[in-house]
mmCIF file of C-alpha atoms in Angstrom:
data_model
loop_
_atom_site.group_PDB
_atom_site.id
_atom_site.type_symbol
_atom_site.label_atom_id
_atom_site.label_comp_id
_atom_site.label_asym_id
_atom_site.label_seq_id
_atom_site.Cartn_x
_atom_site.Cartn_y
_atom_site.Cartn_z
ATOM 1 C CA MET A 1447 10.711 -12.034 24.709
ATOM 2 C CA VAL A 1448 7.259 -12.085 23.152
ATOM 3 C CA ALA A 1449 5.971 -10.826 19.792
ATOM 4 C CA TYR A 1450 2.477 -9.376 20.182
ATOM 5 C CA SER A 1451 -0.038 -9.578 17.375
ATOM 6 C CA LEU A 1452 -2.005 -6.603 18.734
ATOM 7 C CA VAL A 1453 -1.641 -3.955 21.421
ATOM 8 C CA ILE A 1454 -4.524 -1.543 22.079
ATOM 9 C CA VAL A 1455 -4.086 1.502 24.295
ATOM 10 C CA GLY A 1456 -7.494 2.825 25.325
ATOM 11 C CA ALA A 1457 -9.363 -0.437 24.779
ATOM 12 C CA HIS A 1458 -12.625 0.787 26.407
ATOM 13 C CA ASN A 1459 -14.913 -2.146 27.297
ATOM 14 C CA GLY A 1460 -13.824 -4.156 24.261
ATOM 15 C CA GLY A 1461 -17.171 -4.093 22.511
ATOM 16 C CA GLN A 1462 -16.030 -2.260 19.391
ATOM 17 C CA SER A 1463 -12.782 -4.216 19.032
ATOM 18 C CA ALA A 1464 -14.048 -7.717 19.883
ATOM 19 C CA ASP A 1465 -13.809 -9.078 16.333
ATOM 20 C CA LEU A 1466 -10.345 -7.609 15.782
ATOM 21 C CA VAL A 1467 -9.110 -9.000 19.102
ATOM 22 C CA ALA A 1468 -10.482 -12.460 18.310
ATOM 23 C CA GLN A 1469 -8.821 -12.474 14.881
ATOM 24 C CA ARG A 1470 -5.516 -11.233 16.247
ATOM 25 C CA ALA A 1471 -5.546 -13.557 19.266
ATOM 26 C CA ALA A 1472 -5.650 -16.489 16.855
ATOM 27 C CA GLN A 1473 -2.341 -15.228 15.427
ATOM 28 C CA GLY A 1474 -0.509 -14.415 18.656
ATOM 29 C CA PRO A 1475 -0.725 -12.690 22.040
ATOM 30 C CA VAL A 1476 -2.849 -9.564 22.434
ATOM 31 C CA LEU A 1477 -2.473 -6.843 25.066
ATOM 32 C CA LEU A 1478 -5.343 -4.489 25.946
ATOM 33 C CA VAL A 1479 -4.806 -1.426 28.144
ATOM 34 C CA GLU A 1480 -7.686 0.505 29.737
ATOM 35 C CA PRO A 1481 -7.462 2.965 32.651
ATOM 36 C CA ILE A 1482 -11.130 3.366 33.677
ATOM 37 C CA GLY A 1483 -12.130 0.773 36.263
ATOM 38 C CA TYR A 1484 -15.678 -0.120 35.234
ATOM 39 C CA LEU A 1485 -14.696 -0.293 31.547
ATOM 40 C CA PHE A 1486 -11.675 -2.416 32.414
ATOM 41 C CA ASP A 1487 -13.870 -4.840 34.377
ATOM 42 C CA GLU A 1488 -16.130 -5.291 31.349
ATOM 43 C CA LEU A 1489 -13.084 -5.680 29.093
ATOM 44 C CA ALA A 1490 -11.546 -8.317 31.350
ATOM 45 C CA ALA A 1491 -14.819 -10.222 31.588
ATOM 46 C CA LEU A 1492 -15.268 -10.178 27.809
ATOM 47 C CA HIS A 1493 -11.905 -11.852 27.200
ATOM 48 C CA ALA A 1494 -11.651 -13.945 30.369
ATOM 49 C CA ASP A 1495 -11.813 -17.234 28.458
ATOM 50 C CA ASN A 1496 -9.065 -16.381 25.967
ATOM 51 C CA ASP A 1497 -5.592 -17.098 27.340
ATOM 52 C CA ALA A 1498 -3.997 -15.211 24.429
ATOM 53 C CA VAL A 1499 -5.552 -11.925 25.565
ATOM 54 C CA HIS A 1500 -3.847 -9.990 28.367
ATOM 55 C CA VAL A 1501 -5.522 -6.975 29.972
ATOM 56 C CA LEU A 1502 -4.001 -4.156 32.017
ATOM 57 C CA ASN A 1503 -5.767 -1.512 34.102
ATOM 58 C CA ALA A 1504 -3.437 1.461 33.604
ATOM 59 C CA ALA A 1505 -2.852 4.667 31.683
ATOM 60 C CA ILE A 1506 -0.021 5.136 29.223
ATOM 61 C CA THR A 1507 1.764 8.421 29.922
ATOM 62 C CA GLU A 1508 4.642 10.380 28.430
ATOM 63 C CA HIS A 1509 6.561 10.590 31.727
ATOM 64 C CA ASP A 1510 7.770 7.798 33.987
ATOM 65 C CA VAL A 1511 5.450 8.084 37.019
ATOM 66 C CA ASP A 1512 3.787 5.494 39.241
ATOM 67 C CA CYS A 1513 0.268 6.882 38.910
ATOM 68 C CA VAL A 1514 -1.600 9.685 37.207
ATOM 69 C CA THR A 1515 -4.920 11.499 37.489
ATOM 70 C CA PHE A 1516 -7.193 10.347 34.694
ATOM 71 C CA TYR A 1517 -10.464 12.146 33.984
ATOM 72 C CA ALA A 1518 -13.103 9.457 33.667
ATOM 73 C CA PRO A 1519 -16.745 9.979 32.721
ATOM 74 C CA ARG A 1520 -19.007 7.998 35.034
ATOM 75 C CA ARG A 1521 -21.060 5.080 33.798
ATOM 76 C CA ASP A 1522 -24.239 7.196 33.757
ATOM 77 C CA SER A 1523 -22.599 9.892 31.615
ATOM 78 C CA THR A 1524 -24.019 8.144 28.558
ATOM 79 C CA SER A 1525 -27.417 9.564 29.533
ATOM 80 C CA VAL A 1526 -26.062 12.926 28.319
ATOM 81 C CA VAL A 1527 -24.472 11.667 25.096
ATOM 82 C CA PRO A 1528 -24.221 7.985 24.100
ATOM 83 C CA TYR A 1529 -20.456 8.146 23.534
ATOM 84 C CA ALA A 1530 -19.603 9.950 26.797
ATOM 85 C CA ASP A 1531 -17.880 6.922 28.347
ATOM 86 C CA GLN A 1532 -15.417 7.012 25.444
ATOM 87 C CA LEU A 1533 -14.166 10.490 26.423
ATOM 88 C CA GLY A 1534 -11.848 9.548 29.279
ATOM 89 C CA SER A 1535 -8.606 11.506 29.010
ATOM 90 C CA LEU A 1536 -5.567 12.910 30.759
ATOM 91 C CA ASN A 1537 -6.985 16.297 29.747
ATOM 92 C CA PRO A 1538 -9.313 17.466 32.566
ATOM 93 C CA VAL A 1539 -11.609 19.366 30.188
ATOM 94 C CA HIS A 1540 -11.675 16.895 27.314
ATOM 95 C CA ALA A 1541 -15.129 15.465 28.046
ATOM 96 C CA THR A 1542 -16.709 18.763 29.103
ATOM 97 C CA THR A 1543 -15.454 20.501 25.973
ATOM 98 C CA HIS A 1544 -17.381 17.915 23.988
ATOM 99 C CA HIS A 1545 -20.505 18.529 26.040
ATOM 100 C CA PRO A 1546 -20.797 21.039 28.950
ATOM 101 C CA ASP A 1547 -23.501 18.962 30.645
ATOM 102 C CA LEU A 1548 -20.850 16.356 31.478
ATOM 103 C CA LYS A 1549 -19.145 18.667 34.000
ATOM 104 C CA ASP A 1550 -20.664 16.921 37.045
ATOM 105 C CA LEU A 1551 -20.250 13.452 35.550
ATOM 106 C CA VAL A 1552 -16.451 13.301 35.220
ATOM 107 C CA ASP A 1553 -14.238 12.128 38.079
ATOM 108 C CA GLY A 1554 -10.490 12.566 38.439
ATOM 109 C CA ILE A 1555 -9.317 9.079 39.356
ATOM 110 C CA GLU A 1556 -5.834 7.903 40.276
ATOM 111 C CA VAL A 1557 -4.670 5.044 38.058
ATOM 112 C CA PRO A 1558 -1.353 3.209 37.632
ATOM 113 C CA ALA A 1559 0.785 4.689 34.864
ATOM 114 C CA LEU A 1560 3.367 3.358 32.431
ATOM 115 C CA THR A 1561 5.262 4.824 29.525
ATOM 116 C CA PHE A 1562 5.401 2.830 26.308
ATOM 117 C CA THR A 1563 8.935 1.827 27.309
ATOM 118 C CA GLY A 1564 7.673 0.622 30.680
ATOM 119 C CA LEU A 1565 4.871 -1.326 29.030
ATOM 120 C CA ILE A 1566 7.285 -3.031 26.663
ATOM 121 C CA GLU A 1567 9.595 -3.953 29.532
ATOM 122 C CA ARG A 1568 6.767 -5.190 31.756
ATOM 123 C CA TYR A 1569 5.427 -7.580 29.128
ATOM 124 C CA ASP A 1570 8.841 -8.448 27.653
ATOM 125 C CA ILE A 1571 7.635 -7.363 24.208
ATOM 126 C CA SER A 1572 9.994 -8.035 21.319
ATOM 127 C CA ASP A 1573 7.704 -6.934 18.485
ATOM 128 C CA ILE A 1574 4.209 -5.580 17.789
ATOM 129 C CA ASP A 1575 2.409 -6.276 14.543
ATOM 130 C CA LEU A 1576 -0.449 -3.795 15.095
ATOM 131 C CA LEU A 1577 -0.435 -1.001 17.671
ATOM 132 C CA VAL A 1578 -3.734 0.847 18.160
ATOM 133 C CA THR A 1579 -4.036 3.978 20.286
ATOM 134 C CA ASP A 1580 -7.264 5.719 21.236
ATOM 135 C CA ALA A 1581 -6.002 8.174 23.840
ATOM 136 C CA GLU A 1582 -8.448 11.035 23.272
ATOM 137 C CA GLY A 1583 -5.988 13.759 22.427
ATOM 138 C CA TYR A 1584 -2.767 12.242 23.741
ATOM 139 C CA ASP A 1585 -2.022 9.851 20.878
ATOM 140 C CA ALA A 1586 0.473 12.172 19.211
ATOM 141 C CA THR A 1587 2.146 13.073 22.502
ATOM 142 C CA LEU A 1588 2.454 9.445 23.587
ATOM 143 C CA LEU A 1589 3.630 8.117 20.225
ATOM 144 C CA VAL A 1590 6.389 10.724 20.012
ATOM 145 C CA GLY A 1591 7.802 8.989 23.091
ATOM 146 C CA PHE A 1592 7.508 5.478 21.645
ATOM 147 C CA PRO A 1593 10.889 3.640 21.666
ATOM 148 C CA PHE A 1594 11.153 3.158 17.902
ATOM 149 C CA ALA A 1595 14.861 2.415 18.281
ATOM 150 C CA LYS A 1596 13.881 -0.828 20.048
ATOM 151 C CA ILE A 1597 10.602 -1.783 18.391
ATOM 152 C CA ARG A 1598 8.948 -0.633 15.190
ATOM 153 C CA PRO A 1599 5.372 -1.942 14.988
ATOM 154 C CA ARG A 1600 4.391 -3.077 11.506
ATOM 155 C CA TYR A 1601 1.209 -0.982 11.660
ATOM 156 C CA ILE A 1602 0.118 1.844 13.948
ATOM 157 C CA THR A 1603 -3.443 3.146 14.050
ATOM 158 C CA PHE A 1604 -3.904 6.316 16.063
ATOM 159 C CA GLU A 1605 -6.499 9.004 16.663
ATOM 160 C CA PHE A 1606 -5.375 12.384 15.332
ATOM 161 C CA LYS A 1607 -8.596 14.345 15.823
ATOM 162 C CA HIS A 1608 -7.571 15.973 19.115
ATOM 163 C CA SER A 1609 -3.773 15.958 18.764
ATOM 164 C CA ASP A 1610 -3.333 19.627 19.656
ATOM 165 C CA GLY A 1611 -6.437 20.166 21.793
ATOM 166 C CA VAL A 1612 -10.061 19.170 21.487
ATOM 167 C CA PHE A 1613 -11.021 19.111 17.774
ATOM 168 C CA THR A 1614 -7.625 20.668 16.926
ATOM 169 C CA ILE A 1615 -4.599 19.447 14.982
ATOM 170 C CA GLY A 1616 -1.343 21.357 14.718
ATOM 171 C CA ARG A 1617 2.306 21.121 15.686
ATOM 172 C CA ARG A 1618 2.062 17.954 17.777
ATOM 173 C CA PHE A 1619 0.357 16.156 14.917
ATOM 174 C CA ALA A 1620 2.932 17.508 12.467
ATOM 175 C CA ALA A 1621 5.799 16.444 14.751
ATOM 176 C CA LEU A 1622 4.415 12.916 14.920
ATOM 177 C CA LEU A 1623 4.088 12.687 11.138
ATOM 178 C CA ILE A 1624 7.710 13.770 10.747
ATOM 179 C CA LEU A 1625 8.863 11.292 13.395
ATOM 180 C CA LEU A 1626 6.973 8.445 11.744
ATOM 181 C CA GLU A 1627 8.441 9.284 8.350
ATOM 182 C CA ASP A 1628 11.922 9.462 9.862
ATOM 183 C CA ASN A 1629 11.379 5.978 11.297
ATOM 184 C CA GLY A 1630 10.340 4.482 7.980
ATOM 185 C CA TYR A 1631 6.550 4.786 8.046
ATOM 186 C CA ARG A 1632 4.049 5.955 5.465
ATOM 187 C CA THR A 1633 1.027 7.584 7.110
ATOM 188 C CA SER A 1634 -2.429 7.763 5.573
ATOM 189 C CA VAL A 1635 -5.841 8.954 6.755
ATOM 190 C CA LEU A 1636 -8.259 6.156 7.649
ATOM 191 C CA ASP A 1637 -11.300 8.279 8.520
ATOM 192 C CA ILE A 1638 -12.208 11.613 10.101
ATOM 193 C CA GLU A 1639 -10.616 10.591 13.404
ATOM 194 C CA ASN A 1640 -7.829 8.101 12.720
ATOM 195 C CA CYS A 1641 -4.604 7.621 10.783
ATOM 196 C CA LEU A 1642 -2.725 4.493 9.788
ATOM 197 C CA ALA A 1643 1.069 4.396 9.761
ATOM 198 C CA THR A 1644 2.557 1.487 7.794
ATOM 199 C CA ARG A 1645 6.191 0.439 8.173
ATOM 200 C CA LEU A 1646 7.843 0.376 4.774
ATOM 201 C CA GLU A 1647 10.671 -2.036 5.552
#
């Protein structure tokens, strides 16, 4: 089994996390997961020369299915808003709720799917030092299904901004906070979009 220094779910094209990945890859294996094809290709190319970095073109889901429809803004969606290509989601209206002019620039694409349990089994993961999720509204849902009985990452960074719908937090976010506390984590706010959960033992 393998202890991973870093796992990122929703790694985009790797541009924003390049420094973190490089630092973490020097400490141990890194796994980057990205469902959107053109972003994944850029991500894979960016880290092609680093044997410590593993990349996977898939979506993490709450249910055990082979594939899922993922709503992916096209490459040219950034002509509407610069961050449009970061709005890919399992929620079909996630991007268009941010900006209505994206409605003709989002495609439902079929991508391979794994639960967190399936991901851990596939890569024979024994431990994770830092888990990062950027799942555009599904972070809380996905993390509630994380197999904490098997693995408790030392740190978890997750986006909370859309936990209960676009720009909405509520019961799903609250349920995740309770679950994290029950599993020995202290959760704090990092910024207006993200939280950090730190394992206390």
